[in-house]
CSV table of C-alpha atoms in Angstrom, one decimal:
chain,number,residue,atom,x,y,z
A,1,UNK,CA,0.1,0.7,-0.2
A,2,UNK,CA,1.4,3.4,-0.5
A,3,UNK,CA,1.7,5.5,1.8
A,4,UNK,CA,-0.5,8.7,1.4
A,5,UNK,CA,2.8,11.2,1.9
A,6,UNK,CA,4.6,9.4,-1.1
A,7,UNK,CA,0.9,9.6,-2.8
A,8,UNK,CA,1.2,13.4,-2.3
A,9,UNK,CA,4.2,13.7,-3.7
A,10,UNK,CA,3.9,12.4,-7.2
A,11,UNK,CA,0.2,14.3,-7.5
A,12,UNK,CA,2.9,17.2,-7.0
A,13,UNK,CA,5.4,15.7,-9.1
A,14,UNK,CA,3.2,14.4,-11.6
A,15,UNK,CA,1.3,18.2,-11.5
A,16,UNK,CA,4.2,19.8,-12.3
A,17,UNK,CA,4.8,18.1,-14.8
A,18,UNK,CA,2.0,18.9,-17.1
A,19,UNK,CA,2.1,23.2,-16.5
A,20,UNK,CA,3.6,25.3,-18.4
A,21,UNK,CA,5.5,27.3,-15.5
A,22,UNK,CA,6.4,24.2,-12.5
A,23,UNK,CA,8.4,26.7,-10.4
A,24,UNK,CA,5.4,29.1,-8.9
A,25,UNK,CA,4.5,28.3,-5.2
A,26,UNK,CA,1.5,26.7,-4.3
A,27,UNK,CA,0.4,29.8,-2.4
A,28,UNK,CA,2.0,33.7,-3.9
A,29,UNK,CA,1.7,35.9,-2.2
A,30,UNK,CA,-0.1,38.4,-2.5
A,31,UNK,CA,-2.2,36.3,-5.2
A,32,UNK,CA,-5.5,35.4,-4.5
A,33,UNK,CA,-5.8,32.0,-5.9
A,34,UNK,CA,-2.7,28.9,-5.7
A,35,UNK,CA,-0.6,27.7,-8.0
A,36,UNK,CA,-1.7,25.6,-11.0
A,37,UNK,CA,0.3,22.8,-10.7
A,38,UNK,CA,-1.1,22.5,-6.8
A,39,UNK,CA,-5.1,23.0,-8.5
A,40,UNK,CA,-3.8,19.5,-10.7
A,41,UNK,CA,-2.2,17.5,-7.2
A,42,UNK,CA,-5.1,18.2,-4.7
A,43,UNK,CA,-8.2,17.6,-6.6
A,44,UNK,CA,-5.8,14.6,-8.1
A,45,UNK,CA,-4.4,13.0,-3.9
A,46,UNK,CA,-8.9,13.7,-3.6
A,47,UNK,CA,-9.7,10.3,-4.8
A,48,UNK,CA,-7.8,8.1,-2.4
A,49,UNK,CA,-8.9,9.6,0.9
A,50,UNK,CA,-12.8,9.5,-0.4
A,51,UNK,CA,-14.2,12.3,1.8
A,52,UNK,CA,-16.5,14.7,0.9
A,53,UNK,CA,-15.1,17.9,0.0
A,54,UNK,CA,-15.9,19.5,4.1
A,55,UNK,CA,-14.4,17.0,4.7
A,56,UNK,CA,-11.3,16.5,2.5
A,57,UNK,CA,-10.1,20.0,4.0
A,58,UNK,CA,-10.3,19.2,7.9
A,59,UNK,CA,-8.2,15.7,6.9
A,60,UNK,CA,-6.0,17.7,4.8
A,61,UNK,CA,-5.6,20.9,8.0
A,62,UNK,CA,-4.7,17.1,10.5
A,63,UNK,CA,-2.3,16.7,8.2
A,64,UNK,CA,1.2,18.9,8.3
A,65,UNK,CA,3.1,16.2,6.2
A,66,UNK,CA,0.8,15.9,3.4
A,67,UNK,CA,0.2,19.1,3.4
A,68,UNK,CA,4.2,19.7,3.5
A,69,UNK,CA,4.4,18.1,0.4
A,70,UNK,CA,2.5,20.4,-1.8
A,71,UNK,CA,4.4,23.3,0.1
A,72,UNK,CA,0.8,24.5,2.4
A,73,UNK,CA,0.3,25.5,5.7
A,74,UNK,CA,-3.4,24.8,5.6
A,75,UNK,CA,-5.9,23.4,3.3
A,76,UNK,CA,-7.5,25.7,0.7
A,77,UNK,CA,-11.2,26.1,1.2
A,78,UNK,CA,-13.2,23.0,0.3
A,79,UNK,CA,-15.0,25.3,-1.9
A,80,UNK,CA,-11.9,25.7,-3.6
A,81,UNK,CA,-11.0,22.4,-4.0
A,82,UNK,CA,-15.1,22.6,-5.5
A,83,UNK,CA,-14.6,25.0,-8.4
A,84,UNK,CA,-11.1,23.3,-9.9
A,85,UNK,CA,-12.7,20.3,-10.3
A,86,UNK,CA,-15.5,21.6,-11.8
A,87,UNK,CA,-13.9,24.1,-13.8
A,88,UNK,CA,-10.3,21.9,-15.2
A,89,UNK,CA,-11.5,20.1,-18.5
A,90,UNK,CA,-11.4,16.4,-19.8
A,91,UNK,CA,-8.9,17.4,-22.3
A,92,UNK,CA,-6.5,17.5,-19.5
A,93,UNK,CA,-7.7,14.9,-17.3
A,94,UNK,CA,-6.5,12.7,-20.5
A,95,UNK,CA,-3.9,14.0,-20.8
A,96,UNK,CA,-2.6,13.0,-17.2
A,97,UNK,CA,-4.3,10.1,-17.5
A,98,UNK,CA,-2.1,8.9,-21.4
A,99,UNK,CA,0.8,10.6,-18.3
A,100,UNK,CA,0.3,8.6,-15.5
A,101,UNK,CA,0.5,5.2,-17.6
A,102,UNK,CA,3.6,6.2,-19.1
A,103,UNK,CA,4.5,6.9,-15.2
A,104,UNK,CA,3.1,3.1,-14.1
A,105,UNK,CA,4.9,0.6,-17.5
A,106,UNK,CA,2.5,0.5,-20.2
A,107,UNK,CA,4.3,-2.0,-22.1
A,108,UNK,CA,1.5,-1.9,-25.5
A,109,UNK,CA,-0.5,-5.0,-25.0
A,110,UNK,CA,-3.7,-4.0,-24.0
A,111,UNK,CA,-7.4,-5.2,-23.0
A,112,UNK,CA,-10.4,-3.0,-23.5
A,113,UNK,CA,-13.0,-4.0,-21.3
A,114,UNK,CA,-16.2,-2.7,-19.8
A,115,UNK,CA,-17.8,-2.3,-16.6
A,116,UNK,CA,-20.8,-0.1,-14.6
A,117,UNK,CA,-20.3,2.7,-11.6
A,118,UNK,CA,-23.5,3.4,-9.3
A,119,UNK,CA,-24.9,6.3,-9.4
A,120,UNK,CA,-26.7,6.8,-7.2
A,121,UNK,CA,-25.7,9.9,-5.8
A,122,UNK,CA,-27.4,11.7,-8.8
A,123,UNK,CA,-31.0,12.3,-7.8
A,124,UNK,CA,-33.2,10.7,-9.8
A,125,UNK,CA,-35.0,14.7,-10.8
A,126,UNK,CA,-32.1,15.4,-12.6
A,127,UNK,CA,-31.3,11.7,-13.8
A,128,UNK,CA,-35.0,12.1,-15.5
A,129,UNK,CA,-35.1,16.0,-16.9
A,130,UNK,CA,-31.4,14.7,-18.5
A,131,UNK,CA,-32.6,11.8,-19.8
A,132,UNK,CA,-30.1,9.4,-18.1
A,133,UNK,CA,-30.7,5.9,-19.5
A,134,UNK,CA,-28.9,4.3,-17.0
A,135,UNK,CA,-28.7,4.6,-12.7
A,136,UNK,CA,-25.4,3.1,-13.3
A,137,UNK,CA,-22.5,4.9,-16.0
A,138,UNK,CA,-20.8,2.0,-18.6
A,139,UNK,CA,-16.9,2.3,-18.2
A,140,UNK,CA,-14.6,1.7,-20.5
A,141,UNK,CA,-10.9,1.4,-20.2
A,142,UNK,CA,-7.9,0.3,-21.8
A,143,UNK,CA,-5.2,-0.8,-19.5
A,144,UNK,CA,-2.2,-2.9,-20.1
A,145,UNK,CA,-1.9,-6.2,-18.9
A,146,UNK,CA,1.5,-6.1,-17.6
A,147,UNK,CA,2.0,-3.2,-15.8
A,148,UNK,CA,-2.5,-2.9,-15.0
A,149,UNK,CA,-1.9,0.8,-16.7
A,150,UNK,CA,-5.0,2.6,-18.3
A,151,UNK,CA,-4.4,4.5,-20.7
A,152,UNK,CA,-7.4,5.8,-22.2
A,153,UNK,CA,-11.7,6.0,-21.1
A,154,UNK,CA,-15.1,6.2,-22.6
A,155,UNK,CA,-18.1,6.2,-20.6
A,156,UNK,CA,-21.5,6.2,-21.4
A,157,UNK,CA,-24.7,6.6,-19.6
A,158,UNK,CA,-26.5,6.1,-22.7
A,159,UNK,CA,-27.1,2.3,-24.4
A,160,UNK,CA,-24.2,2.6,-27.0
A,161,UNK,CA,-22.4,-1.2,-28.6
A,162,UNK,CA,-19.9,-2.1,-27.5
A,163,UNK,CA,-17.7,-2.7,-31.2
A,164,UNK,CA,-19.0,0.7,-31.8
A,165,UNK,CA,-17.0,2.4,-28.5
A,166,UNK,CA,-14.0,-0.7,-29.3
A,167,UNK,CA,-13.7,1.1,-32.3
A,168,UNK,CA,-13.3,5.2,-31.4
A,169,UNK,CA,-11.2,3.7,-28.0
A,170,UNK,CA,-8.5,2.4,-30.8
A,171,UNK,CA,-8.3,5.2,-33.1
A,172,UNK,CA,-7.7,7.7,-30.5
A,173,UNK,CA,-4.9,4.5,-29.4
A,174,UNK,CA,-3.8,3.0,-32.5
A,175,UNK,CA,-0.2,4.0,-32.7
A,176,UNK,CA,0.6,3.0,-28.7
A,177,UNK,CA,-0.9,-0.2,-29.2
A,178,UNK,CA,0.4,-4.0,-30.3
A,179,UNK,CA,-1.8,-6.5,-29.3
A,180,UNK,CA,-5.3,-5.1,-28.0
A,181,UNK,CA,-7.2,-8.3,-26.2
A,182,UNK,CA,-11.3,-7.8,-26.3
A,183,UNK,CA,-14.2,-10.8,-25.7
A,184,UNK,CA,-17.0,-11.0,-28.2
A,185,UNK,CA,-19.2,-8.3,-27.3
A,186,UNK,CA,-16.3,-6.6,-29.5
A,187,UNK,CA,-16.6,-8.5,-32.0
A,188,UNK,CA,-16.4,-6.4,-35.7
A,189,UNK,CA,-14.9,-7.5,-38.5
A,190,UNK,CA,-14.6,-3.5,-38.6
A,191,UNK,CA,-12.3,-2.9,-36.0
A,192,UNK,CA,-10.3,-6.3,-36.3
A,193,UNK,CA,-9.2,-4.6,-40.0
A,194,UNK,CA,-8.8,-1.7,-38.8
A,195,UNK,CA,-5.7,-3.0,-35.9
A,196,UNK,CA,-4.2,-4.8,-39.0
A,197,UNK,CA,-4.2,-1.8,-41.1
A,198,UNK,CA,-2.3,0.4,-38.1
A,199,UNK,CA,0.0,-3.3,-37.0
A,200,UNK,CA,-1.8,-3.8,-34.1
A,201,UNK,CA,-3.0,-7.6,-33.6
A,202,UNK,CA,-6.9,-8.1,-32.2
A,203,UNK,CA,-6.7,-10.7,-30.0
A,204,UNK,CA,-10.6,-10.5,-30.0
A,205,UNK,CA,-12.8,-13.3,-29.3
A,206,UNK,CA,-15.4,-14.3,-32.5
A,207,UNK,CA,-18.7,-14.6,-31.6
A,208,UNK,CA,-19.1,-19.9,-32.3
A,209,UNK,CA,-22.0,-18.8,-34.7
A,210,UNK,CA,-19.7,-22.2,-37.2
A,211,UNK,CA,-16.9,-23.6,-37.1
A,212,UNK,CA,-14.1,-21.4,-38.5
A,213,UNK,CA,-14.8,-19.1,-35.4
A,214,UNK,CA,-14.5,-21.7,-33.1
A,215,UNK,CA,-10.9,-22.5,-34.6
A,216,UNK,CA,-10.3,-19.4,-34.8
A,217,UNK,CA,-11.0,-18.7,-30.7
A,218,UNK,CA,-8.9,-21.9,-30.6
A,219,UNK,CA,-6.2,-20.6,-31.7
A,220,UNK,CA,-5.5,-17.1,-29.5
A,221,UNK,CA,-6.3,-18.7,-26.3
A,222,UNK,CA,-3.0,-18.3,-25.2
A,223,UNK,CA,-1.9,-15.2,-25.9
A,224,UNK,CA,-6.3,-13.6,-24.9
A,225,UNK,CA,-5.3,-15.4,-21.2
A,226,UNK,CA,-3.7,-12.7,-20.4
A,227,UNK,CA,-7.4,-10.3,-21.4
A,228,UNK,CA,-8.7,-11.3,-17.2
A,229,UNK,CA,-6.1,-8.8,-15.7
A,230,UNK,CA,-8.4,-6.4,-17.2
A,231,UNK,CA,-11.1,-7.1,-14.7
A,232,UNK,CA,-9.0,-7.2,-12.0
A,233,UNK,CA,-7.9,-3.2,-13.5
A,234,UNK,CA,-12.0,-2.7,-12.5
A,235,UNK,CA,-11.8,-4.9,-9.2
A,236,UNK,CA,-8.9,-2.3,-7.8
A,237,UNK,CA,-11.1,1.2,-9.3
A,238,UNK,CA,-14.1,-0.3,-7.2
A,239,UNK,CA,-11.7,-1.3,-3.7
A,240,UNK,CA,-12.9,-0.3,-0.4
A,241,UNK,CA,-16.8,1.3,-2.0
A,242,UNK,CA,-15.3,2.8,-5.0
A,243,UNK,CA,-18.0,2.0,-7.3
A,244,UNK,CA,-20.4,4.6,-6.3
A,245,UNK,CA,-19.8,8.5,-6.8
A,246,UNK,CA,-20.1,11.4,-5.5
A,247,UNK,CA,-20.7,14.1,-8.3
A,248,UNK,CA,-24.1,14.8,-9.4
A,249,UNK,CA,-24.2,15.9,-12.5
A,250,UNK,CA,-22.7,13.6,-16.0
A,251,UNK,CA,-19.7,15.9,-16.2
A,252,UNK,CA,-18.5,15.7,-12.6
A,253,UNK,CA,-18.8,11.9,-12.6
A,254,UNK,CA,-17.2,11.7,-16.4
A,255,UNK,CA,-14.0,14.1,-14.3
A,256,UNK,CA,-14.3,12.3,-11.2
A,257,UNK,CA,-13.2,8.3,-12.7
A,258,UNK,CA,-10.5,9.9,-14.7
A,259,UNK,CA,-9.6,11.3,-11.8
A,260,UNK,CA,-10.0,7.9,-10.4
A,261,UNK,CA,-7.8,5.7,-13.1
A,262,UNK,CA,-5.0,9.1,-13.0
A,263,UNK,CA,-4.6,7.7,-9.5
A,264,UNK,CA,-4.6,4.4,-9.5
A,265,UNK,CA,-2.2,4.9,-12.2
A,266,UNK,CA,-0.2,6.7,-9.6
A,267,UNK,CA,-0.4,3.6,-6.8
A,268,UNK,CA,0.5,0.9,-9.7
A,269,UNK,CA,3.6,2.8,-10.5
A,270,UNK,CA,4.4,3.7,-7.1
A,271,UNK,CA,4.4,-0.2,-6.0
């Protein structure tokens, strides 16, 4: 298990690598706000605490060693943490996710799989008004089968076929993949051809409707067995009641889960 101080240090280092000016003090004297790297590091670290915004402020004030890693004497007000989480864009979080996956060790042999995260925190009124189809959010991850580093994520609250999601995720990461494993839910000839055109080996199970498809599956069984590592990745994301989301809006839930994946990668890099 990674210590909180070490994880805080890793969040800080990742945030400083991401910003243009990492040497800015965390809380510049005479300034009204906090440095960008400090904002990023704190919203990432909050994922590990799994506390509400008010509780996070209290916990940080009781952890001077952790605050010292962020070069702070006291925790920011909980309203600042809330604003930073809402303002930080998904595009930037995806960049941080890819960077954290490289730190954890990206081999290029990956599996794609989907699971659901419970959205109980979202009010029924909000779900009806936003036309949500499910109480759980379908989450698809692209995970390295050796290091368990998560390189990409896809979210949906509607019905969506796995083959189409798999194509979208693959196209975003084609340059970094040499093997992509998937179960029969992703069985689509167009996806296999797209993989081959980018020099990626598609270990995608066929739906066994003919003897030829059964033979194809039998030939790939030995290499395909590592695909189960994606389930291990999901179990790590959901442990300690992490399956439930705190954010109430769909975009907040997307960002919350992406931050979970970033912290997961940092934990894998430290282990």
